[in-house]
mmCIF file of C-alpha atoms in Angstrom:
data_model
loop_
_atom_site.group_PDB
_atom_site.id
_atom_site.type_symbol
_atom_site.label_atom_id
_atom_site.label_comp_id
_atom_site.label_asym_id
_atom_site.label_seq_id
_atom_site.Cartn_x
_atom_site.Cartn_y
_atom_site.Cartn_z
ATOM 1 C CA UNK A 1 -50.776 -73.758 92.860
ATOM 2 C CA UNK A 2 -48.011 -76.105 92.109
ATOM 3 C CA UNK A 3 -50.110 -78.886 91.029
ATOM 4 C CA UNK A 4 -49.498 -78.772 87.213
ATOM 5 C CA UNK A 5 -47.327 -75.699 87.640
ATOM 6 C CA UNK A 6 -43.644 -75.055 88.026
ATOM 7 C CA UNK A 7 -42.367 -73.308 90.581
ATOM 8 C CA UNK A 8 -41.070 -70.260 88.801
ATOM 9 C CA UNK A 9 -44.210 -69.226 87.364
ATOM 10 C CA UNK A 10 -46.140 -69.862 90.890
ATOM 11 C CA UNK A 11 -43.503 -67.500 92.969
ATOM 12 C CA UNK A 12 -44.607 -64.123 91.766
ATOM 13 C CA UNK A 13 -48.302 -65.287 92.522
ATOM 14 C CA UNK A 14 -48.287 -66.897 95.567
ATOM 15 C CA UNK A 15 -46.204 -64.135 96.799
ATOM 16 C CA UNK A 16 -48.984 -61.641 95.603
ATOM 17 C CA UNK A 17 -51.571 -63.905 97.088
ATOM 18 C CA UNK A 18 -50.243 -64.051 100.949
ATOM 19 C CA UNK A 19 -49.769 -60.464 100.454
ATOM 20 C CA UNK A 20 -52.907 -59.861 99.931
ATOM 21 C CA UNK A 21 -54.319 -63.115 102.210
ATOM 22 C CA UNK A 22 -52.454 -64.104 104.732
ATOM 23 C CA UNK A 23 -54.487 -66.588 106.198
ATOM 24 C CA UNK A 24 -57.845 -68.491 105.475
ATOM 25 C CA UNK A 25 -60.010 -66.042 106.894
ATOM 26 C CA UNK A 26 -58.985 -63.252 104.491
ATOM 27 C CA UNK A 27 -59.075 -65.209 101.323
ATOM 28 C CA UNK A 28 -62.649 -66.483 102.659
ATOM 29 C CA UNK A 29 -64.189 -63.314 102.703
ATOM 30 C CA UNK A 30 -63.444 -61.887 99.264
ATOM 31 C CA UNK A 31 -66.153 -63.482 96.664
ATOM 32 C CA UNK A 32 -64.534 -66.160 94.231
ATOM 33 C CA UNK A 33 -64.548 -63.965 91.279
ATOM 34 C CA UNK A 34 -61.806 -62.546 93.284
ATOM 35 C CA UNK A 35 -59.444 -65.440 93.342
ATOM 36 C CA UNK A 36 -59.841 -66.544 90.154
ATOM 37 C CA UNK A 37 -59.006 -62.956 89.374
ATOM 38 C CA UNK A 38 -55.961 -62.906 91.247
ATOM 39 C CA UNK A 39 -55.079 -66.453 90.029
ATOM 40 C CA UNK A 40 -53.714 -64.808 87.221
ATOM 41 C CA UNK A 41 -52.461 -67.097 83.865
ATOM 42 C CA UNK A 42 -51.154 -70.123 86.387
ATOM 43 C CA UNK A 43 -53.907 -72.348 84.105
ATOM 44 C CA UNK A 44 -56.481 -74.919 85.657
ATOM 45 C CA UNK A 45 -58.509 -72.445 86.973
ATOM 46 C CA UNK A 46 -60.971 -74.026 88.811
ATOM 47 C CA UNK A 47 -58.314 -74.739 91.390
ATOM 48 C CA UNK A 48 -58.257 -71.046 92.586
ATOM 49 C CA UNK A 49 -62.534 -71.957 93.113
ATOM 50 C CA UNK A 50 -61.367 -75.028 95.480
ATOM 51 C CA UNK A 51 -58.921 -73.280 96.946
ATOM 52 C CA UNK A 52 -61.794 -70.531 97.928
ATOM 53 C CA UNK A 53 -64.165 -73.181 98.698
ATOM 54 C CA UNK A 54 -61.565 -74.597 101.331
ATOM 55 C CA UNK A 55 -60.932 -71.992 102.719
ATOM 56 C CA UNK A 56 -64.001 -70.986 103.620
ATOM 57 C CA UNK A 57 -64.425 -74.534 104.803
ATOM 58 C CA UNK A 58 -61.806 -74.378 107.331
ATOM 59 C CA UNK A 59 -63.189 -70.905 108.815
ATOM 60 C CA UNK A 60 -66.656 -72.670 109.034
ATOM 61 C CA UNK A 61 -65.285 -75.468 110.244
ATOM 62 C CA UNK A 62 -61.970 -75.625 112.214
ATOM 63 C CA UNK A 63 -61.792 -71.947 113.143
ATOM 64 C CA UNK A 64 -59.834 -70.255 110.901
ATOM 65 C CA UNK A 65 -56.849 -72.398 111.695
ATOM 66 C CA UNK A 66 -55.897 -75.084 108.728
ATOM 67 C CA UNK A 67 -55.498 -78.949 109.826
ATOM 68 C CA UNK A 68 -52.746 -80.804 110.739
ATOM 69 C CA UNK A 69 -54.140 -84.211 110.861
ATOM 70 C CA UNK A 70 -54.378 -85.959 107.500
ATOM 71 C CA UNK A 71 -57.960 -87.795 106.999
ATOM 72 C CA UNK A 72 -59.240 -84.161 108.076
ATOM 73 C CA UNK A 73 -57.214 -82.442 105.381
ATOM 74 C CA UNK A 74 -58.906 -84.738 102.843
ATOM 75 C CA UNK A 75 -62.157 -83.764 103.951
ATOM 76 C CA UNK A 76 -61.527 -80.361 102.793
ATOM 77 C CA UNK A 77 -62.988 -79.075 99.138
ATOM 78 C CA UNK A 78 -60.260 -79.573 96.934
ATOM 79 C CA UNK A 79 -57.947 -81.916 99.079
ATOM 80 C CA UNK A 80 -56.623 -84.810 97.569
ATOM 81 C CA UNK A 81 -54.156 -87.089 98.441
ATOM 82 C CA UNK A 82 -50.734 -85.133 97.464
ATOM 83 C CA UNK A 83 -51.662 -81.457 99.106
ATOM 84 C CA UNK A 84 -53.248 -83.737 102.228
ATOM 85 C CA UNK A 85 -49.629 -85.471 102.586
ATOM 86 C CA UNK A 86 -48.238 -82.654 101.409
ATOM 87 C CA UNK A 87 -49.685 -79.835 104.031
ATOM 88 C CA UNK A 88 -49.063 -82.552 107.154
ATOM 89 C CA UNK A 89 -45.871 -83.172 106.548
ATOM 90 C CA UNK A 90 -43.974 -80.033 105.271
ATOM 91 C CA UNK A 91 -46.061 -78.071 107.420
ATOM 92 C CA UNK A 92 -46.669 -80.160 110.931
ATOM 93 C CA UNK A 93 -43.875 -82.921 110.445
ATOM 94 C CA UNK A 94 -46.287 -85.632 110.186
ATOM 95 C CA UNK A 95 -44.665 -88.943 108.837
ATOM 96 C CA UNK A 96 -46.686 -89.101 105.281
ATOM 97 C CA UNK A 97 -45.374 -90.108 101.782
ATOM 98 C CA UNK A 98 -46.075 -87.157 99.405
ATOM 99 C CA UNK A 99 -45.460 -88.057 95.843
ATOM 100 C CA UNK A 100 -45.282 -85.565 93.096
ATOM 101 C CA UNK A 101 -44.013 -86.375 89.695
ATOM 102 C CA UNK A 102 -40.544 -85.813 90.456
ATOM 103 C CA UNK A 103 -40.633 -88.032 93.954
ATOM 104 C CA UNK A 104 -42.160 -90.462 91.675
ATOM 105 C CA UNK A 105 -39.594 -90.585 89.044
ATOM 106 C CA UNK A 106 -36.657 -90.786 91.379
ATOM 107 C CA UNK A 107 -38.348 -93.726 92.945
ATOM 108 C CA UNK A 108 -39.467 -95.776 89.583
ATOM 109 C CA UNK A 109 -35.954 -95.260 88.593
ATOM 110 C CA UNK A 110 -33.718 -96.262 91.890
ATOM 111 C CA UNK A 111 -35.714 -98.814 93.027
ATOM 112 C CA UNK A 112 -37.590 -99.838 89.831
ATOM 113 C CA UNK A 113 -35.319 -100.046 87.279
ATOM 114 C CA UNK A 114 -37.952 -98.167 85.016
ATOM 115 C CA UNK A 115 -37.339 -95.204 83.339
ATOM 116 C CA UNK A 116 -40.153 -93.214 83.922
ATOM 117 C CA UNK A 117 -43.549 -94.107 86.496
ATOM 118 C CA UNK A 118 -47.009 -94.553 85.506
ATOM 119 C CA UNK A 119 -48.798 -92.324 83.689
ATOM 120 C CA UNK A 120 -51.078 -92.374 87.379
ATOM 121 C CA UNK A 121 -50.246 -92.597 90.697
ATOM 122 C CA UNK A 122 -51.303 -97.067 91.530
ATOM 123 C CA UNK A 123 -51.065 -98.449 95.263
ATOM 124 C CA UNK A 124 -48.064 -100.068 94.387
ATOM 125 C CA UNK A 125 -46.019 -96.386 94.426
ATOM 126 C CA UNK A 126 -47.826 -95.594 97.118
ATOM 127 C CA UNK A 127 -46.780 -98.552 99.460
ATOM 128 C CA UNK A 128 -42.916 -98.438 97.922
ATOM 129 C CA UNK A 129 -42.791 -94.690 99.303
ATOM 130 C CA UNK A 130 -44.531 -95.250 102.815
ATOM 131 C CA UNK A 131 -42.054 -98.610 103.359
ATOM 132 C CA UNK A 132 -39.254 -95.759 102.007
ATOM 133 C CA UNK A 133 -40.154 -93.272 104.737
ATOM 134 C CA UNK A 134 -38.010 -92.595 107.471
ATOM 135 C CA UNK A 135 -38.907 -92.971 111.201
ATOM 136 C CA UNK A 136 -37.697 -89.722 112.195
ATOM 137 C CA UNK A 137 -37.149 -87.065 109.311
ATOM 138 C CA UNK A 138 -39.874 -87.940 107.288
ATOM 139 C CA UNK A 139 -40.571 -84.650 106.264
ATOM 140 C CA UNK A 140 -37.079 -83.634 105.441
ATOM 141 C CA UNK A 141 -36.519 -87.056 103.711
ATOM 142 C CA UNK A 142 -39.673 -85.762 101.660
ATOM 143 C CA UNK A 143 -38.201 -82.789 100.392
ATOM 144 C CA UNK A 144 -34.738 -83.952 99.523
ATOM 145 C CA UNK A 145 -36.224 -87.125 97.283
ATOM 146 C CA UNK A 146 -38.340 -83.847 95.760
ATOM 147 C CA UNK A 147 -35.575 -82.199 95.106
ATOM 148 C CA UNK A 148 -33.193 -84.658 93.779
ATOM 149 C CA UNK A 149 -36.020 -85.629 91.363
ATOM 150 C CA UNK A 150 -36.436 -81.742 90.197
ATOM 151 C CA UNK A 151 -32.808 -80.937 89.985
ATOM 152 C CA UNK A 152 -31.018 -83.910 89.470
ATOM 153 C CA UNK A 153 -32.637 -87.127 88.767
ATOM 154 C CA UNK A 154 -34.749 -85.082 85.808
ATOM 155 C CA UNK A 155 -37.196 -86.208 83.063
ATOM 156 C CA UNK A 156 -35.395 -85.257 79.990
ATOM 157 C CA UNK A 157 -31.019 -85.040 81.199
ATOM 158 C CA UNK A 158 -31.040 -86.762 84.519
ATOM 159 C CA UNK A 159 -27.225 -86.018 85.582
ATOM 160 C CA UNK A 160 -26.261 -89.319 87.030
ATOM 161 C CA UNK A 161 -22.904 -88.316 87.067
ATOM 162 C CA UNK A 162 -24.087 -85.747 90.255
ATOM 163 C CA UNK A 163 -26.200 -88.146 91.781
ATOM 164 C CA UNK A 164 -25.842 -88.615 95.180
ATOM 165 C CA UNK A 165 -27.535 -92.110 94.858
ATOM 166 C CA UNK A 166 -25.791 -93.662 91.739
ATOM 167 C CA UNK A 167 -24.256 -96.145 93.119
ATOM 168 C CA UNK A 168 -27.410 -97.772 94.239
ATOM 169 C CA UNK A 169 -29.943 -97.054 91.181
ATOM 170 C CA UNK A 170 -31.562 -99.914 89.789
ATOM 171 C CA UNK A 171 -32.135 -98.197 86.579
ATOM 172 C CA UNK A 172 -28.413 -96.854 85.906
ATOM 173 C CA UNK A 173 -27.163 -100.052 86.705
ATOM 174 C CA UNK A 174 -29.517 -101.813 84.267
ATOM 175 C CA UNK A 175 -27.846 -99.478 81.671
ATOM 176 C CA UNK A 176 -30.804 -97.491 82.069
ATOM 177 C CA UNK A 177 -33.211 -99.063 80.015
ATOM 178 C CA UNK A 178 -35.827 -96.745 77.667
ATOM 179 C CA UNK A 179 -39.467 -96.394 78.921
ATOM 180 C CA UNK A 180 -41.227 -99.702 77.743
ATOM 181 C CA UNK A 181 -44.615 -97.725 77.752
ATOM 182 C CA UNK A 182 -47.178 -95.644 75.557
ATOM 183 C CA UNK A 183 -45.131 -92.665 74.504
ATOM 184 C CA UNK A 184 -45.387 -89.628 76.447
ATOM 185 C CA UNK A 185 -46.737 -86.845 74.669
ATOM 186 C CA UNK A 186 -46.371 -83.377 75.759
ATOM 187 C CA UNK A 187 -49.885 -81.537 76.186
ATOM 188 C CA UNK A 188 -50.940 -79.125 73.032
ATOM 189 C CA UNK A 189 -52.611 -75.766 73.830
ATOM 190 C CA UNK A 190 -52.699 -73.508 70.808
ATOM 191 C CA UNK A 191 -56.077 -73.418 69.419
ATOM 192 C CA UNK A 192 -57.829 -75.441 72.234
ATOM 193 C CA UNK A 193 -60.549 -75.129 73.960
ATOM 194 C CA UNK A 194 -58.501 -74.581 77.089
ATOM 195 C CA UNK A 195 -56.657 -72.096 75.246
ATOM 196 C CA UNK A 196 -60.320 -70.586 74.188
ATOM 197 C CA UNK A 197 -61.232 -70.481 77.824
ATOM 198 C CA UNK A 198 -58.128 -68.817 78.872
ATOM 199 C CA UNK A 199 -58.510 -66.092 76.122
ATOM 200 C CA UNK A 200 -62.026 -65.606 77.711
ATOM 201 C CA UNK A 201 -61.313 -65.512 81.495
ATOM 202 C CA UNK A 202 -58.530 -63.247 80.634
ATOM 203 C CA UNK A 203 -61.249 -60.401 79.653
ATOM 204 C CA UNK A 204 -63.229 -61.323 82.611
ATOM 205 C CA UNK A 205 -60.135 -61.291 85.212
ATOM 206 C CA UNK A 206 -59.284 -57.870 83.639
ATOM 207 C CA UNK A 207 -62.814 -55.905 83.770
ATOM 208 C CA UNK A 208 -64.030 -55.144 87.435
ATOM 209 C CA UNK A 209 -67.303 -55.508 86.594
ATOM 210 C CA UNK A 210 -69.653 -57.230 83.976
ATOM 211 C CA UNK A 211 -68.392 -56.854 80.622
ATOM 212 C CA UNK A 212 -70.956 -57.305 77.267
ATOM 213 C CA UNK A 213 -70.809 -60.317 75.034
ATOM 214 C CA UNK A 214 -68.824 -58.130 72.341
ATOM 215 C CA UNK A 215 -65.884 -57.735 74.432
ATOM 216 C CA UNK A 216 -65.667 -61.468 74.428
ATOM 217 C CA UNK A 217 -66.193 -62.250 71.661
ATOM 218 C CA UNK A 218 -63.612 -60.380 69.994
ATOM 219 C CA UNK A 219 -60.857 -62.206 71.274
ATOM 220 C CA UNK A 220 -61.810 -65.632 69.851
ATOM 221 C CA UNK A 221 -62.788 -66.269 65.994
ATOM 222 C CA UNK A 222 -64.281 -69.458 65.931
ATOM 223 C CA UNK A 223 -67.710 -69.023 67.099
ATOM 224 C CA UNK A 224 -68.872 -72.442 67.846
ATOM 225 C CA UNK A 225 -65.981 -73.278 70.080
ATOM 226 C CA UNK A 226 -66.207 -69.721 71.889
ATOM 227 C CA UNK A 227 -69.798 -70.187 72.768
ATOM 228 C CA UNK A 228 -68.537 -73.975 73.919
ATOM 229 C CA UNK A 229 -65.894 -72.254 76.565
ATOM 230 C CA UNK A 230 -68.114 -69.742 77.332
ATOM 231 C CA UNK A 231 -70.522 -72.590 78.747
ATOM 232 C CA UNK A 232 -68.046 -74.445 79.847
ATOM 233 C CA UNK A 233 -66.346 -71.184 82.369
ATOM 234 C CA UNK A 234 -70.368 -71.241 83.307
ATOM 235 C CA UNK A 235 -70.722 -74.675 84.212
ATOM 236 C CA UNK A 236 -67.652 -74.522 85.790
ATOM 237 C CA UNK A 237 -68.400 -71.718 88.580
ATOM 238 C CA UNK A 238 -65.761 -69.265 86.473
ATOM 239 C CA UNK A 239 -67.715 -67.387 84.994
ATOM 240 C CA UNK A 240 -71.329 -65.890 85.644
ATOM 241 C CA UNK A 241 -74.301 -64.890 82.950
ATOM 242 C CA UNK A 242 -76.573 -62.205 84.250
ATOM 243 C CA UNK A 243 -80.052 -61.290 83.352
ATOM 244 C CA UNK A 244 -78.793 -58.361 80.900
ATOM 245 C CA UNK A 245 -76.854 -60.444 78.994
ATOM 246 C CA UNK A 246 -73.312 -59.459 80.467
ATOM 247 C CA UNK A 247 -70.575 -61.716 82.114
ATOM 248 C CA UNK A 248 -68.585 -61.367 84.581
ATOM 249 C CA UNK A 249 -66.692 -63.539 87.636
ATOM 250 C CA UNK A 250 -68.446 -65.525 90.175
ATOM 251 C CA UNK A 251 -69.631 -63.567 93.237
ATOM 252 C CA UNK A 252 -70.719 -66.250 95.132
#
């Protein structure tokens, strides 16, 4: 859930969701629909279908209970490298660099001198943070380099003058020189197909049960582009067609 999403608009939905599934099992027995339901507006949708799929995965496969050891993590649907580090260190204490875009930041800039990372995550990061890591601690180490990135070191106003690592930043004491790279651009939504899709799912997420083609298509003008989300949520496993020309989520 936090992957593309800050934590104050996750809290109120995660908190919903281990309500309602406290463990793997639960959450595996409920048909997908149902999760993408319950993911709510949190965006990137299809990650409350992987987050199904795994689940189910790790009843089928490791009996209910989730993984602690990392290669076996990233053999689940939907695993990639961040949640695998991620999962096996916060939750088992396993010695594993995780690197989120804050973690990432803090690092370019101490030890970097750069003002911002890469616009993806190259081996180079990845071998800086593992030579980084602690011996003992890793996983507190993990979450204090997370946090400094989120509430100090920050994208925008870092406040160096709170740092607890100022002294020994590359970047501030470089005079903290302006990101040499492509300008970052923030990500537009209004009047997107993403926003299209959203405007769609929303109906879907709020019927509990098919729902006609009228209903959706009243909440999108553009016909061309609605009929493109409307595949697309298809394709996708978000959205299913039946035989009497109604929507509605996936059931299986």
């Amino acid at each position: 859930m936090l992957q593309q999403t800050p934590v104050a608009r996750v809290l109120p939905v995660w908190l919903e969701w281990m309500a309602r599934w406290p463990a793997p099992k639960a959450l595996a027995a409920e048909p997908p629909g149902e999760a993408v339901r319950h993911w709510g507006r949190l965006g990137y949708p299809r990650r409350a279908l992987r987050l199904h799929a795994c689940a189910k995965a790790i009843v089928a496969e490791h009996d209910g209970q989730v993984p602690s050891d990392h290669a076996t993590l990233l053999a689940l649907p939907g695993i990639g490298e961040y949640t695998a580090a991620a999962v096996a260190s916060f939750a088992y204490g396993g010695r594993h660099a995780v690197l989120d875009t804050n973690v990432r930041r803090v690092f370019a800039r101490a030890v970097r001198a750069e003002e911002y990372p890469p616009t993806a995550t190259s081996a180079a990061e990845r071998r800086l943070a593992e030579a980084l890591l602690p011996e003992l601690g890793a996983a507190r180490w993990g979450v204090a380099v997370m946090e400094l990135g989120a509430l100090v070191c920050t994208a925008r106003s870092p406040r160096c003058a709170d740092c607890p690592i100022a002294g020994a930043c590359a970047w501030r004491l470089a005079g903290k020189p302006p990101h040499a790279g492509p300008a970052r651009k923030g990500q537009s939504y209004a009047g997107t197909d993403r926003q299209c899709r959203g405007r769609l799912l929303a109906v879907l997420r709020s019927a509990h049960g098919p729902v006609p083609k009228a209903a959706l298509d009243v909440v999108w003008d553009e016909p061309v582009q609605r009929e493109r989300a409307l595949d697309g949520l298809i394709t996708d496993g978000l959205a299913e067609h039946l035989d009497d020309g109604t929507y509605r989520l996936p059931h299986a």
